[in-house]
Tab-separated table of C-alpha atoms and ligand atoms in Angstrom:
chain	number	residue	atom	x	y	z
W	1	MET	CA	145.157	21.802	98.686
W	2	LYS	CA	142.122	22.407	100.829
W	3	LYS	CA	138.850	20.780	99.805
W	4	LYS	CA	136.784	23.240	97.765
W	5	ALA	CA	133.932	24.449	99.980
W	6	SER	CA	130.434	24.453	98.536
W	7	PRO	CA	128.679	27.786	99.101
W	8	PRO	CA	126.418	27.236	102.156
W	9	ALA	CA	123.826	29.693	100.905
W	10	ARG	CA	123.232	27.437	97.894
W	11	SER	CA	123.297	24.063	99.606
W	12	GLY	CA	120.152	21.987	99.148
W	13	ARG	CA	118.127	24.239	96.905
W	14	PHE	CA	120.437	24.459	93.894
W	15	ALA	CA	121.451	21.763	91.414
W	16	GLN	CA	123.888	23.875	89.449
W	17	ALA	CA	126.894	25.928	90.576
W	18	PRO	CA	126.931	29.566	89.526
W	19	ALA	CA	128.935	30.453	86.435
W	20	ALA	CA	132.381	31.836	87.159
W	21	ALA	CA	131.314	35.183	85.743
W	22	VAL	CA	128.358	35.286	88.120
W	23	THR	CA	130.577	34.503	91.103
W	24	ALA	CA	132.906	37.288	90.068
W	25	PHE	CA	129.993	39.648	89.543
W	26	THR	CA	128.220	38.957	92.810
W	27	GLU	CA	131.056	38.413	95.275
W	28	SER	CA	131.738	41.088	97.873
W	29	VAL	CA	134.534	39.466	99.854
W	30	SER	CA	137.136	41.347	97.829
W	31	PHE	CA	136.056	44.456	99.742
W	32	ASP	CA	133.942	43.355	102.714
W	33	TRP	CA	136.803	41.264	104.131
W	34	ARG	CA	137.543	44.515	105.924
W	35	LEU	CA	134.632	43.713	108.241
W	36	TRP	CA	136.302	40.566	109.565
W	37	LYS	CA	136.944	41.792	113.104
W	38	GLN	CA	133.385	43.044	113.441
W	39	ASP	CA	132.048	39.806	111.984
W	40	LEU	CA	134.010	37.703	114.463
W	41	LEU	CA	132.926	39.839	117.386
W	42	GLY	CA	129.266	39.724	116.346
W	43	SER	CA	129.447	35.958	115.974
W	44	MET	CA	131.075	35.460	119.363
W	45	VAL	CA	128.383	37.467	121.094
W	46	HIS	CA	125.645	35.762	119.091
W	47	ALA	CA	127.114	32.401	120.173
W	48	THR	CA	127.107	33.517	123.806
W	49	MET	CA	123.441	34.404	123.517
W	50	LEU	CA	122.654	31.066	121.804
W	51	SER	CA	124.375	29.198	124.624
W	52	LYS	CA	122.258	31.088	127.177
W	53	LEU	CA	119.214	29.915	125.186
W	54	GLY	CA	120.432	26.342	125.293
W	55	VAL	CA	120.871	26.147	121.495
W	56	LEU	CA	124.588	25.610	122.093
W	57	THR	CA	126.021	23.495	124.890
W	58	PRO	CA	128.749	25.156	126.963
W	59	ALA	CA	131.299	22.960	125.176
W	60	GLU	CA	129.981	23.950	121.749
W	61	HIS	CA	129.988	27.600	122.746
W	62	LYS	CA	133.572	27.364	123.895
W	63	ALA	CA	134.633	25.513	120.732
W	64	ILE	CA	132.978	28.133	118.536
W	65	VAL	CA	134.596	31.050	120.360
W	66	ARG	CA	137.994	29.342	120.260
W	67	GLY	CA	137.495	28.577	116.573
W	68	LEU	CA	136.579	32.167	115.781
W	69	GLU	CA	139.589	33.415	117.737
W	70	ALA	CA	141.871	31.105	115.775
W	71	ILE	CA	140.379	32.328	112.502
W	72	GLY	CA	140.987	35.890	113.677
W	73	ARG	CA	144.648	35.065	114.285
W	74	ASP	CA	144.926	33.528	110.818
W	75	ILE	CA	143.331	36.520	109.137
W	76	ALA	CA	145.529	38.961	111.050
W	77	ALA	CA	148.605	36.989	110.033
W	78	GLY	CA	147.527	36.899	106.385
W	79	ARG	CA	147.130	33.117	106.497
W	80	PHE	CA	143.418	33.028	105.699
W	81	THR	CA	142.297	32.195	102.169
W	82	TRP	CA	139.316	34.267	101.118
W	83	ARG	CA	137.140	32.396	98.614
W	84	PRO	CA	135.058	34.468	96.213
W	85	GLU	CA	132.765	31.497	95.598
W	86	LEU	CA	131.701	31.891	99.239
W	87	GLU	CA	130.582	35.401	98.332
W	88	ASP	CA	131.273	37.502	101.368
W	89	VAL	CA	133.152	37.841	104.634
W	90	HIS	CA	130.273	36.320	106.580
W	91	MET	CA	130.109	33.072	104.586
W	92	ASN	CA	133.875	32.759	104.384
W	93	ILE	CA	134.240	32.900	108.134
W	94	GLU	CA	131.250	30.691	108.879
W	95	ALA	CA	132.315	28.044	106.359
W	96	GLU	CA	135.855	27.941	107.703
W	97	LEU	CA	134.597	27.777	111.283
W	98	THR	CA	132.320	24.865	110.448
W	99	ARG	CA	135.162	23.086	108.687
W	100	ARG	CA	137.232	23.370	111.869
W	101	VAL	CA	134.466	23.105	114.495
W	102	PRO	CA	131.376	20.982	113.772
W	103	ALA	CA	129.261	23.083	116.155
W	104	GLY	CA	129.886	25.990	113.768
W	105	ALA	CA	126.901	24.646	111.844
W	106	LYS	CA	124.689	25.920	114.693
W	107	LEU	CA	126.077	29.462	114.706
W	108	HIS	CA	123.710	30.905	112.139
W	109	THR	CA	120.660	29.962	114.243
W	110	GLY	CA	118.257	32.896	114.442
W	111	ARG	CA	120.485	35.043	112.267
W	112	SER	CA	120.549	36.091	108.649
W	113	ARG	CA	123.298	37.764	106.687
W	114	ASN	CA	120.837	40.627	106.376
W	115	ASP	CA	121.013	41.542	110.046
W	116	GLN	CA	124.615	40.331	110.223
W	117	VAL	CA	125.883	42.700	107.540
W	118	ALA	CA	123.945	45.604	109.054
W	119	LEU	CA	125.549	44.778	112.397
W	120	ASP	CA	129.070	44.545	110.980
W	121	LEU	CA	128.792	47.840	109.161
W	122	ARG	CA	127.474	49.588	112.263
W	123	LEU	CA	130.291	48.150	114.381
W	124	TRP	CA	132.842	49.183	111.763
W	125	LEU	CA	131.456	52.699	111.526
W	126	ARG	CA	131.416	53.120	115.287
W	127	GLU	CA	135.168	52.682	115.327
W	128	GLU	CA	135.678	54.736	112.207
W	129	LEU	CA	133.695	57.659	113.615
W	130	ALA	CA	135.979	57.795	116.641
W	131	ALA	CA	139.062	57.632	114.407
W	132	GLN	CA	137.724	60.413	112.187
W	133	GLN	CA	137.014	62.553	115.225
W	134	ALA	CA	140.534	62.017	116.541
W	135	ALA	CA	141.973	62.965	113.137
W	136	LEU	CA	139.893	66.147	113.113
W	137	ARG	CA	141.315	67.023	116.534
W	138	ARG	CA	144.841	66.686	115.140
W	139	LEU	CA	143.918	68.947	112.236
W	140	GLN	CA	142.406	71.550	114.558
W	141	THR	CA	145.551	71.411	116.670
W	142	ALA	CA	147.716	71.992	113.583
W	143	LEU	CA	145.594	75.039	112.688
W	144	VAL	CA	145.786	76.455	116.209
W	145	ASP	CA	149.559	75.823	116.308
W	146	LEU	CA	150.050	77.678	113.037
W	147	ALA	CA	147.816	80.529	114.234
W	148	GLU	CA	149.755	80.849	117.481
W	149	ARG	CA	153.116	80.832	115.718
W	150	HIS	CA	151.989	83.842	113.654
W	151	VAL	CA	149.609	85.579	115.977
W	152	GLY	CA	150.726	89.084	114.910
W	153	VAL	CA	150.426	88.541	111.158
W	154	ILE	CA	147.900	90.771	109.408
W	155	LEU	CA	146.612	89.984	105.939
W	156	PRO	CA	143.669	91.113	103.835
W	157	GLY	CA	140.384	89.354	104.309
W	158	TYR	CA	138.621	88.841	100.991
W	159	THR	CA	135.091	88.877	99.662
W	160	HIS	CA	134.540	88.066	95.990
W	161	LEU	CA	138.286	87.337	96.076
W	162	GLN	CA	138.792	91.113	96.225
W	163	ARG	CA	140.660	92.624	99.137
W	164	ALA	CA	137.998	93.666	101.625
W	165	GLN	CA	139.161	94.400	105.174
W	166	PRO	CA	142.262	93.551	107.175
W	167	VAL	CA	142.133	90.492	109.417
W	168	SER	CA	144.771	88.442	111.176
W	169	LEU	CA	146.090	85.172	109.837
W	170	ALA	CA	145.148	83.576	113.154
W	171	HIS	CA	141.554	84.745	112.756
W	172	HIS	CA	141.406	83.328	109.249
W	173	LEU	CA	142.780	79.969	110.400
W	174	LEU	CA	140.420	79.845	113.368
W	175	ALA	CA	137.495	80.064	110.950
W	176	TYR	CA	138.495	76.575	109.805
W	177	VAL	CA	138.825	75.379	113.375
W	178	GLU	CA	135.161	76.347	113.818
W	179	MET	CA	134.127	74.421	110.690
W	180	PHE	CA	135.958	71.302	111.789
W	181	GLU	CA	134.370	71.628	115.221
W	182	ARG	CA	130.919	71.408	113.663
W	183	ASP	CA	132.122	68.446	111.614
W	184	HIS	CA	133.340	66.796	114.799
W	185	ALA	CA	129.923	67.319	116.404
W	186	ARG	CA	128.138	65.974	113.316
W	187	LEU	CA	130.142	62.756	113.551
W	188	GLY	CA	129.074	62.543	117.187
W	189	ASP	CA	125.422	62.981	116.204
W	190	CYS	CA	125.853	60.278	113.591
W	191	PHE	CA	127.284	57.936	116.226
W	192	ALA	CA	124.022	58.072	118.177
W	193	ARG	CA	122.122	56.594	115.227
W	194	VAL	CA	124.858	54.145	114.231
W	195	ASN	CA	124.925	52.803	117.759
W	196	VAL	CA	121.731	50.726	117.597
W	197	CYS	CA	121.819	46.933	117.328
W	198	PRO	CA	120.045	45.262	114.380
W	199	LEU	CA	120.835	41.671	115.386
W	200	GLY	CA	117.739	39.584	115.990
W	201	ALA	CA	115.946	41.109	113.008
W	202	GLY	CA	116.876	37.981	111.058
W	203	ALA	CA	116.224	38.134	107.342
W	204	LEU	CA	113.416	40.647	107.888
W	205	ALA	CA	110.882	39.200	110.321
W	206	GLY	CA	112.838	38.298	113.447
W	207	SER	CA	112.867	34.698	114.611
W	208	THR	CA	110.531	32.131	116.175
W	209	LEU	CA	113.292	31.430	118.707
W	210	PRO	CA	113.342	33.446	121.956
W	211	LEU	CA	116.523	35.376	121.097
W	212	ASP	CA	117.774	37.784	123.751
W	213	ARG	CA	118.339	40.892	121.648
W	214	GLU	CA	119.073	43.117	124.612
W	215	LEU	CA	121.811	40.854	125.920
W	216	VAL	CA	123.475	40.906	122.496
W	217	ALA	CA	123.157	44.686	122.302
W	218	ARG	CA	124.627	45.145	125.760
W	219	LEU	CA	127.556	42.808	125.126
W	220	LEU	CA	128.348	44.638	121.879
W	221	GLY	CA	128.219	48.052	123.555
W	222	PHE	CA	125.020	49.186	121.846
W	223	VAL	CA	123.923	51.117	124.910
W	224	ASP	CA	122.785	54.650	125.634
W	225	GLN	CA	124.431	57.012	128.118
W	226	GLN	CA	122.584	55.322	130.966
W	227	GLY	CA	123.855	51.926	129.852
W	228	ARG	CA	120.452	50.808	128.549
W	229	PRO	CA	120.577	48.531	125.470
W	230	ARG	CA	119.582	50.084	122.160
W	231	VAL	CA	118.067	47.631	119.665
W	232	CYS	CA	116.365	48.422	116.352
W	233	GLN	CA	112.639	48.500	117.060
W	234	ASN	CA	111.431	47.212	113.697
W	235	SER	CA	112.940	44.118	112.104
W	236	MET	CA	112.161	45.282	108.572
W	237	ASP	CA	113.730	48.671	109.165
W	238	ALA	CA	116.709	47.016	110.857
W	239	VAL	CA	117.775	45.129	107.713
W	240	SER	CA	116.930	47.760	105.133
W	241	ASP	CA	118.080	50.918	106.941
W	242	ARG	CA	121.280	52.479	105.667
W	243	ASP	CA	120.476	56.009	106.870
W	244	PHE	CA	123.364	55.760	109.280
W	245	ALA	CA	125.767	55.159	106.376
W	246	VAL	CA	124.278	58.090	104.468
W	247	GLU	CA	124.698	60.293	107.514
W	248	PHE	CA	128.321	59.308	107.803
W	249	CYS	CA	128.936	59.986	104.113
W	250	ALA	CA	127.152	63.339	104.396
W	251	ALA	CA	129.173	64.415	107.430
W	252	ALA	CA	132.322	63.231	105.663
W	253	ALA	CA	131.378	65.119	102.490
W	254	LEU	CA	131.125	68.286	104.508
W	255	ILE	CA	134.557	67.642	106.000
W	256	ALA	CA	135.883	67.138	102.474
W	257	VAL	CA	134.264	70.376	101.334
W	258	HIS	CA	135.793	72.282	104.244
W	259	LEU	CA	139.167	70.731	103.479
W	260	SER	CA	138.843	71.718	99.837
W	261	ARG	CA	138.317	75.341	100.818
W	262	LEU	CA	141.316	75.307	103.107
W	263	ALA	CA	143.321	73.633	100.334
W	264	GLU	CA	142.262	76.362	97.919
W	265	ASP	CA	143.449	79.048	100.356
W	266	LEU	CA	146.812	77.290	100.575
W	267	VAL	CA	147.051	77.033	96.787
W	268	LEU	CA	146.273	80.741	96.390
W	269	TRP	CA	148.481	81.888	99.235
W	270	SER	CA	151.455	79.884	98.013
W	271	SER	CA	151.197	81.286	94.461
W	272	SER	CA	153.669	83.948	93.290
W	273	GLU	CA	150.719	86.333	92.980
W	274	PHE	CA	149.994	86.143	96.710
W	275	GLY	CA	153.257	84.896	98.169
W	276	PHE	CA	151.770	84.791	101.680
W	277	ILE	CA	153.091	81.330	102.507
W	278	ARG	CA	155.567	78.767	101.349
W	279	LEU	CA	154.658	75.096	101.447
W	280	ALA	CA	157.460	72.777	102.517
W	281	ASP	CA	159.335	70.898	99.788
W	282	ALA	CA	157.935	67.669	101.161
W	283	PHE	CA	154.416	68.801	100.262
W	284	THR	CA	155.105	70.143	96.793
W	285	THR	CA	156.100	68.469	93.566
W	286	GLY	CA	158.116	69.503	90.560
W	287	SER	CA	157.110	69.675	86.939
W	288	SER	CA	158.349	67.088	84.460
W	289	LEU	CA	158.981	69.925	82.006
W	290	MET	CA	159.420	73.234	83.831
W	291	PRO	CA	162.378	73.110	86.201
W	292	GLN	CA	161.326	76.131	88.247
W	293	LYS	CA	157.947	74.755	89.339
W	294	ARG	CA	156.943	73.915	92.905
W	295	ASN	CA	153.394	72.735	92.582
W	296	PRO	CA	150.997	72.432	95.527
W	297	ASP	CA	149.802	68.979	94.448
W	298	VAL	CA	148.948	67.787	97.933
W	299	ALA	CA	146.581	70.709	98.449
W	300	GLU	CA	145.187	70.326	94.941
W	301	LEU	CA	144.485	66.620	95.425
W	302	THR	CA	142.814	67.361	98.742
W	303	ARG	CA	140.643	69.876	96.900
W	304	GLY	CA	139.956	67.365	94.139
W	305	LYS	CA	139.126	64.439	96.360
W	306	ALA	CA	136.123	66.334	97.710
W	307	GLY	CA	134.499	65.522	94.364
W	308	ARG	CA	134.861	61.834	94.922
W	309	VAL	CA	133.563	61.992	98.483
W	310	ILE	CA	130.520	63.961	97.348
W	311	GLY	CA	130.112	61.347	94.612
W	312	ASN	CA	130.059	58.593	97.217
W	313	LEU	CA	127.267	60.337	99.095
W	314	THR	CA	125.302	60.787	95.889
W	315	ALA	CA	125.855	57.138	94.951
W	316	LEU	CA	124.585	55.960	98.314
W	317	LEU	CA	121.480	58.134	98.227
W	318	THR	CA	120.752	57.008	94.679
W	319	LEU	CA	121.207	53.393	95.731
W	320	LEU	CA	118.507	53.772	98.378
W	321	LYS	CA	116.075	55.838	96.376
W	322	GLY	CA	112.983	53.824	95.500
W	323	LEU	CA	114.472	50.601	96.888
W	324	PRO	CA	111.602	48.329	97.934
W	325	MET	CA	111.474	46.888	101.419
W	326	THR	CA	113.471	45.202	102.825
W	327	TYR	CA	116.924	43.812	102.054
W	328	ASN	CA	117.858	43.919	98.382
W	329	ARG	CA	121.178	42.892	96.989
W	330	ASP	CA	121.671	46.452	95.774
W	331	LEU	CA	122.652	47.189	99.366
W	332	GLN	CA	125.911	45.325	98.879
W	333	GLU	CA	127.010	48.413	96.945
W	334	ASP	CA	126.976	50.477	100.138
W	335	LYS	CA	130.246	49.232	101.577
W	336	GLU	CA	132.690	50.441	98.944
W	337	ARG	CA	131.168	53.931	99.127
W	338	VAL	CA	131.492	53.942	102.911
W	339	PHE	CA	135.034	52.528	102.921
W	340	ASP	CA	136.243	54.861	100.197
W	341	THR	CA	134.713	57.846	101.962
W	342	ALA	CA	136.349	56.924	105.246
W	343	ASP	CA	139.773	56.228	103.704
W	344	THR	CA	139.755	59.318	101.503
W	345	VAL	CA	138.618	61.783	104.126
W	346	ARG	CA	140.901	60.436	106.808
W	347	ALA	CA	143.904	60.619	104.471
W	348	CYS	CA	143.000	64.197	103.486
W	349	VAL	CA	142.634	65.280	107.108
W	350	GLU	CA	145.946	63.715	108.114
W	351	VAL	CA	147.943	65.047	105.174
W	352	THR	CA	146.516	68.545	105.609
W	353	ALA	CA	147.443	68.563	109.290
W	354	ALA	CA	150.975	67.481	108.416
W	355	MET	CA	151.256	70.081	105.652
W	356	LEU	CA	150.118	72.892	107.958
W	357	GLY	CA	152.823	71.889	110.412
W	358	GLN	CA	155.467	72.858	107.857
W	359	VAL	CA	154.003	76.018	106.341
W	360	THR	CA	156.302	79.066	106.339
W	361	VAL	CA	154.534	82.408	106.536
W	362	ASN	CA	155.830	85.522	104.821
W	363	ALA	CA	154.590	88.124	107.297
W	364	THR	CA	155.995	90.998	105.237
W	365	ALA	CA	154.094	89.977	102.099
W	366	CYS	CA	150.910	89.569	104.147
W	367	ALA	CA	151.345	92.970	105.773
W	368	ALA	CA	152.122	94.638	102.435
W	369	ALA	CA	148.924	93.230	100.932
W	370	ALA	CA	146.934	94.435	103.930
W	371	ALA	CA	148.576	97.889	103.985
W	372	ASP	CA	146.419	99.421	101.254
W	373	PRO	CA	144.460	102.116	103.135
W	374	ALA	CA	141.497	101.475	100.836
W	375	LEU	CA	140.880	98.388	103.011
W	376	LEU	CA	140.001	100.873	105.751
W	377	ALA	CA	137.341	102.695	103.753
W	378	THR	CA	134.643	101.140	105.935
W	379	ASP	CA	136.523	102.225	109.057
W	380	LEU	CA	136.599	105.729	107.612
W	381	ALA	CA	132.828	105.642	107.089
W	382	GLU	CA	132.402	104.453	110.687
W	383	TYR	CA	134.598	107.375	111.787
W	384	LEU	CA	131.987	109.676	110.228
W	385	VAL	CA	129.175	107.677	111.858
W	386	ARG	CA	130.806	108.286	115.247
W	387	ARG	CA	130.612	111.992	114.389
W	388	GLY	CA	126.879	111.751	113.828
W	389	VAL	CA	126.751	111.214	110.063
W	390	PRO	CA	124.066	108.725	108.902
W	391	PHE	CA	125.801	105.610	107.556
W	392	ARG	CA	124.397	105.924	104.011
W	393	GLN	CA	125.787	109.491	103.773
W	394	ALA	CA	129.086	108.402	105.261
W	395	HIS	CA	129.326	105.517	102.768
W	396	HIS	CA	128.703	107.964	99.924
W	397	ALA	CA	131.247	110.490	101.223
W	398	VAL	CA	133.978	107.869	101.596
W	399	GLY	CA	133.137	106.585	98.100
W	400	LEU	CA	133.797	110.108	96.817
W	401	ALA	CA	137.048	110.233	98.790
W	402	VAL	CA	138.224	106.905	97.317
W	403	ALA	CA	137.406	108.178	93.810
W	404	ALA	CA	139.178	111.498	94.472
W	405	ALA	CA	142.299	109.699	95.720
W	406	GLU	CA	142.255	107.414	92.695
W	407	LYS	CA	141.923	110.388	90.375
W	408	ALA	CA	144.756	112.238	92.091
W	409	GLY	CA	146.946	109.124	91.976
W	410	LYS	CA	147.181	109.062	95.789
W	411	ARG	CA	146.494	106.566	98.492
W	412	LEU	CA	143.360	107.167	100.497
W	413	ASP	CA	145.388	108.255	103.538
W	414	GLN	CA	147.268	110.818	101.456
W	415	LEU	CA	144.261	113.083	100.871
W	416	SER	CA	144.680	116.333	102.783
W	417	LEU	CA	142.227	117.364	105.482
W	418	ALA	CA	141.088	120.179	103.183
W	419	GLU	CA	140.377	117.716	100.375
W	420	LEU	CA	138.425	115.491	102.770
W	421	GLN	CA	136.496	118.380	104.247
W	422	ALA	CA	135.556	119.468	100.753
W	423	ILE	CA	133.776	116.127	100.503
W	424	HIS	CA	132.219	116.150	103.988
W	425	CYS	CA	132.471	118.752	106.713
W	426	ALA	CA	132.467	116.100	109.469
W	427	PHE	CA	136.058	115.062	108.663
W	428	ALA	CA	138.329	116.531	111.346
W	429	GLY	CA	141.994	116.736	112.321
W	430	ASP	CA	142.064	113.289	113.962
W	431	VAL	CA	141.022	111.512	110.763
W	432	LEU	CA	144.474	110.041	110.098
W	433	GLU	CA	144.110	107.998	113.294
W	434	VAL	CA	141.883	105.711	111.248
W	435	PHE	CA	144.884	104.627	109.173
W	436	ARG	CA	147.336	103.917	111.997
W	437	PRO	CA	148.436	100.351	111.274
W	438	ASP	CA	148.826	99.504	114.978
W	439	ARG	CA	145.173	100.417	115.576
W	440	VAL	CA	143.650	98.651	112.621
W	441	LEU	CA	142.732	95.402	114.390
W	442	GLN	CA	142.562	96.816	117.909
W	443	ARG	CA	139.354	98.582	116.946
W	444	ARG	CA	137.692	95.242	116.238
W	445	GLU	CA	137.146	93.643	119.604
W	446	LEU	CA	133.532	92.491	119.257
W	447	VAL	CA	132.946	88.843	120.098
W	448	GLY	CA	134.101	86.837	117.094
W	449	ALA	CA	135.968	89.758	115.503
W	450	PRO	CA	139.665	89.742	114.540
W	451	GLY	CA	140.838	92.077	117.333
W	452	PRO	CA	144.033	90.789	118.968
W	453	GLN	CA	142.376	90.311	122.367
W	454	GLN	CA	139.478	88.433	120.829
W	455	VAL	CA	141.807	86.209	118.843
W	456	ARG	CA	143.952	85.487	121.878
W	457	ARG	CA	140.834	84.584	123.820
W	458	GLN	CA	139.696	82.252	121.034
W	459	LEU	CA	143.132	80.655	120.826
W	460	ALA	CA	143.088	80.036	124.558
W	461	ARG	CA	139.591	78.559	124.320
W	462	TRP	CA	140.636	76.178	121.546
W	463	ARG	CA	143.756	75.162	123.429
W	464	LYS	CA	141.539	74.156	126.329
W	465	VAL	CA	139.035	72.288	124.147
W	466	LEU	CA	141.775	70.435	122.276
W	467	LYS	CA	143.716	69.619	125.432
W	468	ALA	CA	140.603	68.206	127.101
W	469	ALA	CA	140.004	66.159	123.946
W	470	THR	CA	143.466	64.607	124.032
W	471	VAL	CA	143.160	63.819	127.733
W	472	LYS	CA	139.811	62.081	127.046
W	473	ALA	CA	141.109	60.142	124.051
M	501	LIG	N1	127.198	40.361	100.758
M	501	LIG	C1	125.926	40.856	101.196
M	501	LIG	C2	125.965	42.372	101.331
M	501	LIG	O1	127.004	42.915	101.379
M	501	LIG	C3	125.599	40.267	102.529
M	501	LIG	C4	124.150	40.063	102.722
M	501	LIG	C5	123.656	39.113	101.718
M	501	LIG	N2	122.318	38.767	101.985
M	501	LIG	C6	121.625	38.101	101.044
M	501	LIG	N3	120.420	37.779	101.353
M	501	LIG	N4	122.138	37.769	99.879
M	501	LIG	O2	124.940	43.021	101.354
């Protein structure tokens, strides 16, 4: 058995070891072990900078880097023993390094866990942001694929969950592509503020040693577009700032909210009441009691998990509210919120993309739902507008026509010209043109409207954007 390490943060000052319950209560290694790669990288670069300062000899520098690399191999292979009594990932790695390499005792020169943990979390988030963006691209691609496979499908668009006006399925799906595009951009904006190096801030007041913060920043890739190093400009802010984590959780919460709306559409559309789509067997589950059921659990869970992601954002904001300067142990609570947000949202994005890939569309059911001529009441009013009738009058006249049809037990397009003209004299012989199903969407070719040309143009635009994104990635 290995010799039990004494917690370095307690050496010297403390006569008594913490109670087991306190160790269990205060440890964070059970979750922050996930920062091990970032911690190793930060330490290697810090060691390089210390060797440039002359704090480490070249031999010590080399031994430390080798030692850290070996620890990395052990962790990756599952051979590393994490010790809760050493509190966190930082102390576990440093203690093990020092056990293997005596010069490890010099590594923490000019550094505190306060700037170290801020660094690790920023490094971790940098990678996570890129992974989230890539996942969003896959989801957008799945939406565009589905839209293209069913480009001719018409279905009702809804307001107040009441049938409103006909749109195309592709147009509806592309609305989500737009949302996820803004989410993608928000993650990019967040990256700019994550990508600033806190190292050198020390515990809160920097160091009396002439640390080269810019060298560290450059070596860790904390640079702007021109390659200039970006370091936190206030040591107190550097160790207490978690805005970047809040921003990530906020952007992620919005992704989760968008996903929950898409999930709700899929739940509704796959119900017997709508019957617009069928989810693949692989993405539905049965009931333990009712043999006929095919439940959209994957979509429902995606909808439900938005609650937890929003909760994480709220928890993080509440954690920071009223927190005195600078580092306080409360901040240890940030990591689980960030990790859970990242894991949950990424899983939701991936599973939704996969589910969309196997959706079957019932074009006939969609068309039947969109075929009610009442959905063209607005078009009928605009027909009158084109004939010089003020819109308010036209709206009123068509309202009367809808009521008359209802009363006569007819569809709106079954009223005779005489009946229409009795309501408004501007109705003429060409009025039935309004109801021609092949014209319904063709009339809507404004930018951003569901006309077939517009939708094809949008699909082509997204294809280009998404293709460029995959080439870049
Ligand atoms: N485990 C701590 C955290 O996650 C690391 C920083 C601890 N710093 C301290 N002064 N106790 O926040």
